mmCIF file of C-alpha atoms in Angstrom:
data_model
loop_
_atom_site.group_PDB
_atom_site.id
_atom_site.type_symbol
_atom_site.label_atom_id
_atom_site.label_comp_id
_atom_site.label_asym_id
_atom_site.label_seq_id
_atom_site.Cartn_x
_atom_site.Cartn_y
_atom_site.Cartn_z
ATOM 1 C CA MET A 1 0.051 -12.994 -24.815
ATOM 2 C CA ASP A 2 -1.243 -16.239 -23.349
ATOM 3 C CA LEU A 3 0.472 -19.574 -22.866
ATOM 4 C CA ILE A 4 -0.868 -23.127 -22.805
ATOM 5 C CA ILE A 5 0.762 -25.471 -20.276
ATOM 6 C CA TYR A 6 0.425 -29.153 -21.159
ATOM 7 C CA PRO A 7 0.729 -31.650 -18.268
ATOM 8 C CA GLN A 8 4.153 -33.325 -18.374
ATOM 9 C CA HIS A 9 6.637 -34.991 -16.024
ATOM 10 C CA LEU A 10 9.666 -32.871 -15.200
ATOM 11 C CA LYS A 11 13.165 -34.165 -14.504
ATOM 12 C CA GLY A 12 16.755 -32.960 -14.449
ATOM 13 C CA ILE A 13 18.793 -30.408 -12.515
ATOM 14 C CA VAL A 14 17.818 -26.736 -12.390
ATOM 15 C CA GLU A 15 20.457 -24.135 -11.562
ATOM 16 C CA ALA A 16 18.951 -21.536 -9.225
ATOM 17 C CA PRO A 17 18.661 -18.097 -10.825
ATOM 18 C CA PRO A 18 20.550 -15.247 -9.111
ATOM 19 C CA SER A 19 18.810 -13.446 -6.268
ATOM 20 C CA LYS A 20 16.831 -10.394 -7.351
ATOM 21 C CA SER A 21 16.868 -8.954 -3.832
ATOM 22 C CA TYR A 22 20.640 -9.166 -3.533
ATOM 23 C CA THR A 23 21.166 -7.861 -7.077
ATOM 24 C CA HIS A 24 19.082 -4.710 -6.439
ATOM 25 C CA ARG A 25 20.923 -3.941 -3.220
ATOM 26 C CA ALA A 26 24.393 -4.693 -4.562
ATOM 27 C CA ILE A 27 23.815 -2.420 -7.570
ATOM 28 C CA ILE A 28 22.709 0.434 -5.313
ATOM 29 C CA CYS A 29 25.548 0.017 -2.802
ATOM 30 C CA ALA A 30 28.189 -0.233 -5.548
ATOM 31 C CA SER A 31 26.753 2.877 -7.204
ATOM 32 C CA LEU A 32 27.163 4.860 -3.994
ATOM 33 C CA ALA A 33 30.809 3.849 -3.526
ATOM 34 C CA CYS A 34 33.746 5.659 -5.119
ATOM 35 C CA GLY A 35 35.731 3.511 -7.529
ATOM 36 C CA ARG A 36 34.909 0.440 -9.562
ATOM 37 C CA SER A 37 32.926 -2.411 -8.064
ATOM 38 C CA VAL A 38 32.183 -5.701 -9.781
ATOM 39 C CA ILE A 39 29.013 -7.708 -9.184
ATOM 40 C CA HIS A 40 29.308 -11.322 -10.247
ATOM 41 C CA ASN A 41 26.338 -13.526 -11.154
ATOM 42 C CA PRO A 42 23.758 -10.703 -11.149
ATOM 43 C CA LEU A 43 20.139 -11.203 -12.122
ATOM 44 C CA ILE A 44 19.352 -9.198 -15.238
ATOM 45 C CA CYS A 45 15.587 -8.796 -15.526
ATOM 46 C CA ASN A 46 13.064 -6.007 -15.997
ATOM 47 C CA ASP A 47 13.219 -4.942 -12.350
ATOM 48 C CA THR A 48 17.005 -4.810 -12.053
ATOM 49 C CA HIS A 49 17.158 -3.024 -15.423
ATOM 50 C CA ALA A 50 14.963 -0.335 -13.857
ATOM 51 C CA THR A 51 17.387 0.105 -10.956
ATOM 52 C CA ILE A 52 20.383 0.224 -13.316
ATOM 53 C CA ASN A 53 18.749 2.814 -15.564
ATOM 54 C CA ALA A 54 17.680 5.008 -12.644
ATOM 55 C CA LEU A 55 21.246 5.132 -11.329
ATOM 56 C CA LYS A 56 22.733 5.684 -14.782
ATOM 57 C CA ALA A 57 20.422 8.676 -15.107
ATOM 58 C CA ILE A 58 22.269 10.464 -12.270
ATOM 59 C CA GLY A 59 25.733 9.741 -13.585
ATOM 60 C CA VAL A 60 26.675 6.246 -12.422
ATOM 61 C CA ASN A 61 28.630 4.339 -15.073
ATOM 62 C CA ILE A 62 27.220 0.807 -15.255
ATOM 63 C CA VAL A 63 28.199 -1.800 -17.821
ATOM 64 C CA TYR A 64 26.806 -5.312 -17.684
ATOM 65 C CA TYR A 65 28.178 -8.419 -19.290
ATOM 66 C CA GLU A 66 26.882 -11.986 -19.410
ATOM 67 C CA THR A 67 28.100 -12.928 -15.937
ATOM 68 C CA ARG A 68 28.996 -9.648 -14.221
ATOM 69 C CA ILE A 69 28.203 -5.960 -13.834
ATOM 70 C CA GLU A 70 30.967 -3.346 -13.563
ATOM 71 C CA ILE A 71 29.980 -0.174 -11.737
ATOM 72 C CA ASP A 72 31.995 3.043 -11.436
ATOM 73 C CA GLY A 73 30.386 4.676 -8.436
ATOM 74 C CA LEU A 74 29.318 8.284 -8.042
ATOM 75 C CA ASN A 75 31.893 10.955 -8.747
ATOM 76 C CA GLU A 76 29.812 13.731 -10.254
ATOM 77 C CA ILE A 77 26.066 13.904 -9.786
ATOM 78 C CA HIS A 78 23.928 14.726 -12.798
ATOM 79 C CA ILE A 79 20.367 15.844 -12.119
ATOM 80 C CA PRO A 80 18.421 14.628 -15.161
ATOM 81 C CA LYS A 81 15.793 16.823 -16.742
ATOM 82 C CA LYS A 82 13.591 13.826 -17.498
ATOM 83 C CA PRO A 83 11.661 11.814 -14.862
ATOM 84 C CA ILE A 84 13.106 8.568 -13.501
ATOM 85 C CA PHE A 85 11.252 5.654 -15.105
ATOM 86 C CA CYS A 86 10.854 2.656 -12.781
ATOM 87 C CA HIS A 87 8.562 0.606 -15.049
ATOM 88 C CA GLU A 88 6.905 -2.033 -12.786
ATOM 89 C CA SER A 89 9.669 -2.148 -10.159
ATOM 90 C CA ALA A 90 8.430 -1.179 -6.707
ATOM 91 C CA SER A 91 11.832 -2.185 -5.313
ATOM 92 C CA THR A 92 13.558 0.394 -7.506
ATOM 93 C CA MET A 93 11.209 3.203 -6.571
ATOM 94 C CA ARG A 94 10.958 2.536 -2.857
ATOM 95 C CA MET A 95 14.650 1.873 -2.279
ATOM 96 C CA LEU A 96 15.904 4.861 -4.319
ATOM 97 C CA ILE A 97 13.536 7.587 -3.095
ATOM 98 C CA PRO A 98 15.482 8.211 0.160
ATOM 99 C CA PHE A 99 18.873 8.536 -1.551
ATOM 100 C CA PHE A 100 17.587 10.584 -4.486
ATOM 101 C CA SER A 101 15.988 13.022 -2.053
ATOM 102 C CA THR A 102 19.481 13.857 -0.717
ATOM 103 C CA LEU A 103 20.659 14.928 -4.186
ATOM 104 C CA HIS A 104 17.964 17.388 -5.207
ATOM 105 C CA HIS A 105 14.878 18.920 -3.649
ATOM 106 C CA GLU A 106 12.385 17.786 -6.302
ATOM 107 C CA TRP A 107 11.956 14.606 -8.354
ATOM 108 C CA THR A 108 9.419 12.872 -10.562
ATOM 109 C CA PHE A 109 9.361 9.072 -10.737
ATOM 110 C CA LEU A 110 7.311 7.307 -13.398
ATOM 111 C CA GLY A 111 5.884 3.807 -13.327
ATOM 112 C CA SER A 112 2.819 1.869 -14.315
ATOM 113 C CA GLU A 113 -0.451 3.146 -12.927
ATOM 114 C CA TYR A 114 -0.751 0.068 -10.738
ATOM 115 C CA LEU A 115 2.783 0.578 -9.368
ATOM 116 C CA ILE A 116 1.892 4.105 -8.248
ATOM 117 C CA LYS A 117 -1.253 2.768 -6.565
ATOM 118 C CA ARG A 118 0.898 0.228 -4.654
ATOM 119 C CA LEU A 119 2.675 3.086 -2.854
ATOM 120 C CA GLN A 120 0.764 3.474 0.395
ATOM 121 C CA ASP A 121 0.318 6.975 1.836
ATOM 122 C CA ASP A 122 1.128 5.879 5.378
ATOM 123 C CA ASP A 123 4.523 4.575 4.199
ATOM 124 C CA LEU A 124 5.285 7.793 2.323
ATOM 125 C CA HIS A 125 4.288 9.972 5.285
ATOM 126 C CA GLU A 126 6.929 8.260 7.441
ATOM 127 C CA LEU A 127 9.633 9.870 5.279
ATOM 128 C CA LYS A 128 9.456 13.110 7.270
ATOM 129 C CA GLY A 129 10.582 16.173 5.364
ATOM 130 C CA LEU A 130 9.303 14.936 2.024
ATOM 131 C CA SER A 131 5.924 15.701 0.473
ATOM 132 C CA PHE A 132 4.423 13.454 -2.177
ATOM 133 C CA GLU A 133 1.896 13.795 -4.955
ATOM 134 C CA LYS A 134 0.560 10.769 -6.840
ATOM 135 C CA GLN A 135 -1.152 11.147 -10.189
ATOM 136 C CA ASN A 136 -1.833 8.364 -12.673
ATOM 137 C CA LYS A 137 1.647 7.080 -13.586
ATOM 138 C CA GLU A 138 3.636 9.737 -11.705
ATOM 139 C CA LEU A 139 5.006 10.102 -8.215
ATOM 140 C CA ARG A 140 6.314 13.583 -7.502
ATOM 141 C CA PHE A 141 8.147 14.379 -4.315
ATOM 142 C CA ARG A 142 9.979 17.362 -2.935
ATOM 143 C CA GLY A 143 11.752 18.363 0.236
ATOM 144 C CA GLN A 144 14.662 17.008 2.237
ATOM 145 C CA LEU A 145 15.199 14.187 4.728
ATOM 146 C CA ASN A 146 16.619 16.267 7.579
ATOM 147 C CA GLN A 147 15.199 14.700 10.734
ATOM 148 C CA SER A 148 17.417 13.243 13.453
ATOM 149 C CA GLU A 149 15.098 10.255 13.935
ATOM 150 C CA TYR A 150 12.653 8.389 11.732
ATOM 151 C CA LEU A 151 9.947 6.055 12.970
ATOM 152 C CA LEU A 152 9.434 3.398 10.307
ATOM 153 C CA SER A 153 6.622 0.883 10.654
ATOM 154 C CA GLY A 154 7.295 -1.465 7.753
ATOM 155 C CA HIS A 155 3.692 -2.597 8.105
ATOM 156 C CA ASN A 156 3.044 -2.666 4.355
ATOM 157 C CA THR A 157 6.568 -3.223 3.034
ATOM 158 C CA SER A 158 10.162 -3.281 4.274
ATOM 159 C CA GLN A 159 11.519 -1.684 1.078
ATOM 160 C CA PHE A 160 11.341 1.926 2.297
ATOM 161 C CA ILE A 161 13.259 0.822 5.392
ATOM 162 C CA SER A 162 15.884 -0.758 3.150
ATOM 163 C CA GLY A 163 16.063 2.479 1.166
ATOM 164 C CA MET A 164 16.554 4.516 4.344
ATOM 165 C CA ILE A 165 19.310 2.185 5.551
ATOM 166 C CA MET A 166 21.178 2.465 2.245
ATOM 167 C CA ALA A 167 20.816 6.277 2.256
ATOM 168 C CA LEU A 168 22.219 6.728 5.794
ATOM 169 C CA PRO A 169 25.702 7.919 4.720
ATOM 170 C CA PHE A 170 24.007 10.843 2.944
ATOM 171 C CA LEU A 171 21.598 11.825 5.734
ATOM 172 C CA THR A 172 22.242 13.969 8.802
ATOM 173 C CA PRO A 173 25.047 12.388 10.877
ATOM 174 C CA SER A 174 23.785 10.100 13.652
ATOM 175 C CA THR A 175 20.324 9.831 12.079
ATOM 176 C CA LYS A 176 18.452 7.129 13.965
ATOM 177 C CA LEU A 177 16.114 4.689 12.248
ATOM 178 C CA LYS A 178 13.613 3.249 14.705
ATOM 179 C CA PHE A 179 11.481 0.301 13.664
ATOM 180 C CA GLN A 180 7.923 -0.203 14.872
ATOM 181 C CA ALA A 181 5.711 -2.922 13.359
ATOM 182 C CA ILE A 182 8.663 -4.611 11.681
ATOM 183 C CA ASP A 183 11.464 -6.360 13.555
ATOM 184 C CA ILE A 184 15.086 -5.388 12.992
ATOM 185 C CA ASN A 185 15.675 -9.101 12.305
ATOM 186 C CA ASN A 186 13.205 -9.085 9.423
ATOM 187 C CA PRO A 187 14.915 -11.107 6.671
ATOM 188 C CA TYR A 188 14.763 -8.331 4.071
ATOM 189 C CA VAL A 189 16.112 -5.741 6.523
ATOM 190 C CA GLN A 190 18.908 -8.133 7.428
ATOM 191 C CA LEU A 191 19.654 -8.783 3.768
ATOM 192 C CA THR A 192 19.993 -5.023 3.211
ATOM 193 C CA MET A 193 22.279 -4.597 6.190
ATOM 194 C CA VAL A 194 24.508 -7.521 5.168
ATOM 195 C CA THR A 195 24.902 -6.077 1.655
ATOM 196 C CA CYS A 196 25.694 -2.601 3.019
ATOM 197 C CA GLN A 197 28.246 -4.092 5.408
ATOM 198 C CA HIS A 198 29.910 -5.924 2.548
ATOM 199 C CA PHE A 199 30.358 -2.526 0.857
ATOM 200 C CA GLY A 200 31.914 -0.982 3.954
ATOM 201 C CA LEU A 201 29.105 0.394 6.111
ATOM 202 C CA GLU A 202 29.117 -0.203 9.865
ATOM 203 C CA PHE A 203 26.038 0.048 12.048
ATOM 204 C CA LEU A 204 25.447 0.650 15.726
ATOM 205 C CA PHE A 205 22.344 -0.505 17.597
ATOM 206 C CA PRO A 206 21.284 1.834 20.429
ATOM 207 C CA ASP A 207 18.535 -0.618 21.354
ATOM 208 C CA SER A 208 16.812 -3.711 19.980
ATOM 209 C CA SER A 209 14.575 -1.750 17.588
ATOM 210 C CA SER A 210 16.818 0.941 16.114
ATOM 211 C CA LEU A 211 20.088 1.545 14.321
ATOM 212 C CA ILE A 212 22.441 4.367 13.385
ATOM 213 C CA LEU A 213 25.440 4.555 11.081
ATOM 214 C CA LYS A 214 28.834 4.455 12.777
ATOM 215 C CA THR A 215 30.582 7.813 12.491
ATOM 216 C CA GLY A 216 32.922 7.917 9.506
ATOM 217 C CA SER A 217 31.396 4.846 7.893
ATOM 218 C CA HIS A 218 31.065 5.108 4.122
ATOM 219 C CA TYR A 219 30.624 2.954 1.041
ATOM 220 C CA GLN A 220 33.718 1.350 -0.439
ATOM 221 C CA LYS A 221 34.290 -0.333 -3.775
ATOM 222 C CA ARG A 222 33.989 -4.098 -3.595
ATOM 223 C CA GLU A 223 33.488 -7.306 -5.537
ATOM 224 C CA PHE A 224 30.239 -9.050 -4.728
ATOM 225 C CA THR A 225 28.874 -12.411 -5.831
ATOM 226 C CA VAL A 226 25.104 -12.793 -5.939
ATOM 227 C CA GLU A 227 23.888 -16.112 -4.547
ATOM 228 C CA GLY A 228 21.018 -18.200 -5.874
ATOM 229 C CA ASP A 229 17.473 -16.936 -5.368
ATOM 230 C CA PHE A 230 15.204 -18.864 -3.008
ATOM 231 C CA SER A 231 12.154 -16.808 -4.046
ATOM 232 C CA ASN A 232 12.198 -17.940 -7.671
ATOM 233 C CA SER A 233 13.741 -21.335 -6.926
ATOM 234 C CA ALA A 234 10.803 -22.134 -4.668
ATOM 235 C CA CYS A 235 8.839 -22.940 -7.832
ATOM 236 C CA TRP A 236 11.388 -25.562 -8.865
ATOM 237 C CA LEU A 237 11.521 -26.931 -5.328
ATOM 238 C CA ALA A 238 7.734 -27.275 -5.395
ATOM 239 C CA ALA A 239 7.972 -28.966 -8.787
ATOM 240 C CA ALA A 240 10.472 -31.414 -7.265
ATOM 241 C CA TYR A 241 7.801 -32.455 -4.747
ATOM 242 C CA PHE A 242 5.587 -33.510 -7.652
ATOM 243 C CA ASN A 243 8.516 -34.769 -9.768
ATOM 244 C CA PRO A 244 11.091 -36.555 -7.575
ATOM 245 C CA GLN A 245 13.573 -36.805 -10.451
ATOM 246 C CA LEU A 246 14.017 -33.027 -10.354
ATOM 247 C CA ARG A 247 16.819 -31.375 -8.350
ATOM 248 C CA VAL A 248 17.728 -27.745 -7.675
ATOM 249 C CA SER A 249 21.357 -26.632 -7.416
ATOM 250 C CA GLY A 250 23.094 -23.334 -6.665
ATOM 251 C CA LEU A 251 21.306 -22.444 -3.424
ATOM 252 C CA ASN A 252 23.206 -21.448 -0.292
ATOM 253 C CA PRO A 253 22.097 -23.662 2.627
ATOM 254 C CA LEU A 254 23.258 -20.922 5.043
ATOM 255 C CA SER A 255 21.486 -18.126 3.174
ATOM 256 C CA ARG A 256 19.975 -15.159 5.005
ATOM 257 C CA GLN A 257 17.214 -14.898 2.425
ATOM 258 C CA GLY A 258 13.830 -15.025 4.079
ATOM 259 C CA ASP A 259 12.375 -17.264 1.407
ATOM 260 C CA ALA A 260 14.783 -20.019 2.440
ATOM 261 C CA ARG A 261 11.997 -20.655 4.965
ATOM 262 C CA PHE A 262 10.282 -22.579 2.171
ATOM 263 C CA PHE A 263 11.731 -25.760 3.670
ATOM 264 C CA LYS A 264 10.400 -24.978 7.156
ATOM 265 C CA PHE A 265 6.942 -24.338 5.750
ATOM 266 C CA LEU A 266 7.007 -27.634 3.852
ATOM 267 C CA GLU A 267 8.213 -29.434 6.982
ATOM 268 C CA LYS A 268 5.139 -28.112 8.783
ATOM 269 C CA MET A 269 3.124 -29.717 5.991
ATOM 270 C CA LYS A 270 5.015 -33.005 6.654
ATOM 271 C CA VAL A 271 7.234 -32.814 3.552
ATOM 272 C CA LYS A 272 11.020 -33.077 3.773
ATOM 273 C CA TYR A 273 13.828 -32.175 1.401
ATOM 274 C CA ARG A 274 17.496 -33.142 1.505
ATOM 275 C CA TYR A 275 20.606 -31.154 0.605
ATOM 276 C CA GLU A 276 23.365 -33.328 -0.833
ATOM 277 C CA ASP A 277 26.336 -32.648 -3.120
ATOM 278 C CA GLY A 278 25.148 -29.097 -3.767
ATOM 279 C CA ASP A 279 21.589 -30.083 -4.735
ATOM 280 C CA TYR A 280 18.239 -29.876 -2.988
ATOM 281 C CA PHE A 281 15.740 -32.632 -3.724
ATOM 282 C CA TYR A 282 12.459 -33.995 -2.382
ATOM 283 C CA LEU A 283 12.994 -36.711 0.236
ATOM 284 C CA ASN A 284 9.628 -37.890 1.525
ATOM 285 C CA GLY A 285 6.202 -36.981 2.889
ATOM 286 C CA LYS A 286 2.832 -35.824 1.590
ATOM 287 C CA ILE A 287 1.243 -32.413 2.041
ATOM 288 C CA ALA A 288 -0.835 -32.519 5.217
ATOM 289 C CA SER A 289 -2.861 -30.050 7.280
ATOM 290 C CA ALA A 290 -0.854 -27.170 8.744
ATOM 291 C CA GLU A 291 -0.930 -23.453 9.494
ATOM 292 C CA ILE A 292 1.907 -21.243 8.261
ATOM 293 C CA ASP A 293 2.562 -17.505 8.606
ATOM 294 C CA ILE A 294 3.931 -15.799 5.480
ATOM 295 C CA SER A 295 3.837 -12.216 6.806
ATOM 296 C CA GLU A 296 7.632 -11.907 6.420
ATOM 297 C CA THR A 297 7.825 -13.999 3.231
ATOM 298 C CA PRO A 298 4.882 -12.864 1.066
ATOM 299 C CA ASP A 299 6.578 -13.837 -2.201
ATOM 300 C CA LEU A 300 6.206 -17.503 -1.265
ATOM 301 C CA ALA A 301 2.422 -17.292 -1.016
ATOM 302 C CA PRO A 302 1.544 -18.297 -4.629
ATOM 303 C CA ILE A 303 3.707 -21.396 -4.784
ATOM 304 C CA LEU A 304 2.861 -22.514 -1.240
ATOM 305 C CA ALA A 305 -0.828 -22.166 -2.044
ATOM 306 C CA ALA A 306 -0.325 -24.132 -5.269
ATOM 307 C CA VAL A 307 1.320 -27.003 -3.394
ATOM 308 C CA ALA A 308 -1.321 -26.922 -0.662
ATOM 309 C CA ALA A 309 -4.098 -27.136 -3.264
ATOM 310 C CA LEU A 310 -2.866 -30.655 -4.063
ATOM 311 C CA GLY A 311 -2.489 -31.781 -0.477
ATOM 312 C CA THR A 312 -4.264 -34.298 1.683
ATOM 313 C CA GLY A 313 -5.561 -31.885 4.309
ATOM 314 C CA THR A 314 -6.354 -28.239 4.970
ATOM 315 C CA VAL A 315 -3.547 -25.672 4.917
ATOM 316 C CA ILE A 316 -4.102 -22.258 6.451
ATOM 317 C CA ILE A 317 -1.815 -19.465 5.257
ATOM 318 C CA SER A 318 -1.935 -16.518 7.653
ATOM 319 C CA GLY A 319 -0.375 -13.060 7.474
ATOM 320 C CA ILE A 320 -1.682 -12.394 3.968
ATOM 321 C CA ASP A 321 -2.485 -8.685 4.403
ATOM 322 C CA LYS A 322 0.685 -7.547 2.576
ATOM 323 C CA LEU A 323 -0.342 -9.515 -0.505
ATOM 324 C CA GLN A 324 -2.702 -6.739 -1.578
ATOM 325 C CA TYR A 325 0.306 -4.471 -2.199
ATOM 326 C CA LYS A 326 2.104 -6.849 -4.567
ATOM 327 C CA GLU A 327 2.084 -6.844 -8.385
ATOM 328 C CA SER A 328 -1.533 -7.920 -8.110
ATOM 329 C CA ASN A 329 -3.911 -8.211 -5.202
ATOM 330 C CA ARG A 330 -2.142 -11.499 -4.794
ATOM 331 C CA ALA A 331 -4.437 -13.112 -2.221
ATOM 332 C CA LEU A 332 -7.485 -12.635 -4.431
ATOM 333 C CA ALA A 333 -5.538 -13.704 -7.532
ATOM 334 C CA ILE A 334 -4.453 -16.929 -5.824
ATOM 335 C CA MET A 335 -7.975 -17.743 -4.645
ATOM 336 C CA GLU A 336 -9.550 -16.985 -8.013
ATOM 337 C CA GLY A 337 -6.961 -18.925 -10.009
ATOM 338 C CA LEU A 338 -6.932 -22.037 -7.841
ATOM 339 C CA ASN A 339 -10.707 -22.179 -7.654
ATOM 340 C CA ARG A 340 -10.962 -21.879 -11.447
ATOM 341 C CA LEU A 341 -8.633 -24.872 -11.721
ATOM 342 C CA GLY A 342 -10.936 -26.893 -9.493
ATOM 343 C CA GLY A 343 -9.358 -26.161 -6.136
ATOM 344 C CA SER A 344 -11.068 -25.179 -2.903
ATOM 345 C CA VAL A 345 -9.771 -21.891 -1.482
ATOM 346 C CA GLU A 346 -11.402 -19.271 0.697
ATOM 347 C CA ILE A 347 -10.176 -16.125 2.446
ATOM 348 C CA ILE A 348 -11.258 -15.493 6.018
ATOM 349 C CA ASP A 349 -9.973 -12.259 7.541
ATOM 350 C CA ASN A 350 -6.158 -12.343 7.312
ATOM 351 C CA ARG A 351 -5.997 -16.037 6.428
ATOM 352 C CA MET A 352 -6.240 -18.113 3.292
ATOM 353 C CA VAL A 353 -7.796 -21.542 3.833
ATOM 354 C CA ILE A 354 -6.887 -24.172 1.250
ATOM 355 C CA HIS A 355 -8.623 -27.544 1.208
ATOM 356 C CA GLY A 356 -6.385 -29.982 -0.635
ATOM 357 C CA LYS A 357 -7.509 -32.220 -3.485
ATOM 358 C CA ALA A 358 -5.857 -35.212 -5.123
ATOM 359 C CA LEU A 359 -5.956 -33.626 -8.583
ATOM 360 C CA LEU A 360 -7.083 -30.350 -10.133
ATOM 361 C CA ASP A 361 -9.199 -30.157 -13.276
ATOM 362 C CA GLY A 362 -7.402 -27.557 -15.365
ATOM 363 C CA GLY A 363 -8.847 -27.081 -18.842
ATOM 364 C CA CYS A 364 -9.418 -23.361 -18.350
ATOM 365 C CA GLU A 365 -7.796 -19.919 -18.431
ATOM 366 C CA VAL A 366 -6.197 -18.440 -15.330
ATOM 367 C CA ASP A 367 -5.304 -14.759 -15.122
ATOM 368 C CA SER A 368 -1.828 -13.894 -13.861
ATOM 369 C CA TYR A 369 -2.920 -10.284 -13.336
ATOM 370 C CA ASN A 370 0.485 -9.375 -14.724
ATOM 371 C CA ASP A 371 2.104 -10.873 -11.602
ATOM 372 C CA HIS A 372 5.333 -12.771 -12.264
ATOM 373 C CA ARG A 373 4.966 -15.044 -9.243
ATOM 374 C CA MET A 374 1.448 -16.027 -10.237
ATOM 375 C CA VAL A 375 2.746 -16.998 -13.687
ATOM 376 C CA MET A 376 5.398 -19.299 -12.216
ATOM 377 C CA ALA A 377 3.042 -20.899 -9.702
ATOM 378 C CA PHE A 378 0.435 -21.639 -12.379
ATOM 379 C CA ALA A 379 3.111 -23.044 -14.685
ATOM 380 C CA ILE A 380 4.154 -25.558 -12.025
ATOM 381 C CA LEU A 381 0.505 -26.449 -11.383
ATOM 382 C CA GLY A 382 -0.001 -26.894 -15.112
ATOM 383 C CA ASN A 383 1.825 -30.198 -14.874
ATOM 384 C CA GLN A 384 -0.532 -31.470 -12.167
ATOM 385 C CA VAL A 385 -3.952 -30.995 -13.797
ATOM 386 C CA ARG A 386 -6.183 -33.258 -15.858
ATOM 387 C CA SER A 387 -6.335 -30.947 -18.868
ATOM 388 C CA PRO A 388 -4.029 -28.191 -20.190
ATOM 389 C CA LEU A 389 -4.426 -24.753 -18.678
ATOM 390 C CA ILE A 390 -3.884 -21.325 -20.237
ATOM 391 C CA ILE A 391 -1.977 -18.597 -18.392
ATOM 392 C CA LYS A 392 -2.977 -15.085 -19.405
ATOM 393 C CA ASN A 393 -0.224 -12.452 -19.622
ATOM 394 C CA PHE A 394 2.544 -14.985 -19.103
ATOM 395 C CA ALA A 395 5.225 -12.471 -20.202
ATOM 396 C CA ALA A 396 4.947 -10.916 -16.733
ATOM 397 C CA VAL A 397 7.576 -13.487 -15.733
ATOM 398 C CA ASN A 398 10.191 -11.209 -17.344
ATOM 399 C CA LYS A 399 9.901 -8.958 -14.316
ATOM 400 C CA SER A 400 12.099 -11.286 -12.257
ATOM 401 C CA TYR A 401 12.954 -14.437 -14.224
ATOM 402 C CA PRO A 402 13.071 -13.948 -18.012
ATOM 403 C CA ASN A 403 14.639 -17.377 -18.526
ATOM 404 C CA PHE A 404 11.933 -19.239 -16.608
ATOM 405 C CA PHE A 405 10.139 -20.869 -19.525
ATOM 406 C CA ASN A 406 13.394 -21.777 -21.288
ATOM 407 C CA VAL A 407 14.381 -23.721 -18.164
ATOM 408 C CA PHE A 408 10.843 -25.114 -17.887
ATOM 409 C CA GLN A 409 11.107 -26.598 -21.375
ATOM 410 C CA GLN A 410 14.638 -27.908 -20.812
ATOM 411 C CA ILE A 411 13.418 -30.107 -17.952
ATOM 412 C CA GLY A 412 10.456 -31.459 -19.885
ATOM 413 C CA GLY A 413 7.760 -28.793 -19.746
ATOM 414 C CA LYS A 414 5.575 -28.385 -22.802
ATOM 415 C CA THR A 415 4.126 -24.985 -23.709
ATOM 416 C CA GLU A 416 2.428 -23.244 -26.626
ATOM 417 C CA VAL A 417 1.976 -19.506 -27.147
ATOM 418 C CA VAL A 418 -1.553 -18.532 -28.209
#
């Protein structure tokens, strides 16, 4: 289905949706702990549904309510006869492969054809002891993770690293994870470690680029509250730049989420926000020329590019190589969409160069390529164009933020399904 966005002014207060990254990790950690854990304020969306269903398939009892999830962790393992269906969720597949491999020697995971293509061979080959076969919508793997040390690059994604960290209690004792291209302080790696620590794991760091699990450390039942999501809230924060009467609440100013760097990126572009009484709001400044590196925060690329397209200078976004492994080839999707709207975007090597304009034309269709973050970025831009725009495949937003367009309309957005 397609959706028309009519230019409107937005105003009001938006409550940040729960963090998808934290919800995935908390569900997995709680599932691997004995006893009942409770996750408060979880994000329920297509991706987290996939993680829940995968864990239920092996015997985890998971019940979700409006504001919480109750999880009775593993007692008896059931090896399902049917494949594990991950739908479009790369997070589910990548973060569960290491743990699932400790339960049984052979598995089949199903997903969309594009999801299977997103799994890079060089990432899979780093999981020594496992062999993989990709075919259409299937990923088959067999073997056992039985090495004493794993060299993990994280060049394409940090999600396999997160999966290995969460699986450590079930691997050979004293298994060392050594990081290469990625830094141990990578925000997503840190987010994984913090969640694991909350559920009882303790880590040791033999050197600055590796970690092992402390002997005797194991998962424990816990209560966990999911904080607001900076990745999805970045769209509302960007909208607040264009609509100063809009505020965003429910975000942790001390968050470890990498996408909290949104504010630092906007500061480089000469735009400032203020945090006051629990709300973030636009303070002052106009988008100016800058260069920003999104290699550790690729999910911010669409909305940062959208803001830059309406700036007063040239913004260079570097570190875009990981964007080709997202729900779409996100760099090309951004360039194509913004240029169709009347923007000026080009890709040079590993950089996206965006020449700002005072106003975009609109009056055309833009393809989301079934990418939830492209849908949200185009929706925000739809209020800053001369003529209404049409977003193709807008339902992709259900992957991470099914309530997005309800909130959009509540603060003044005008849409029409076609």
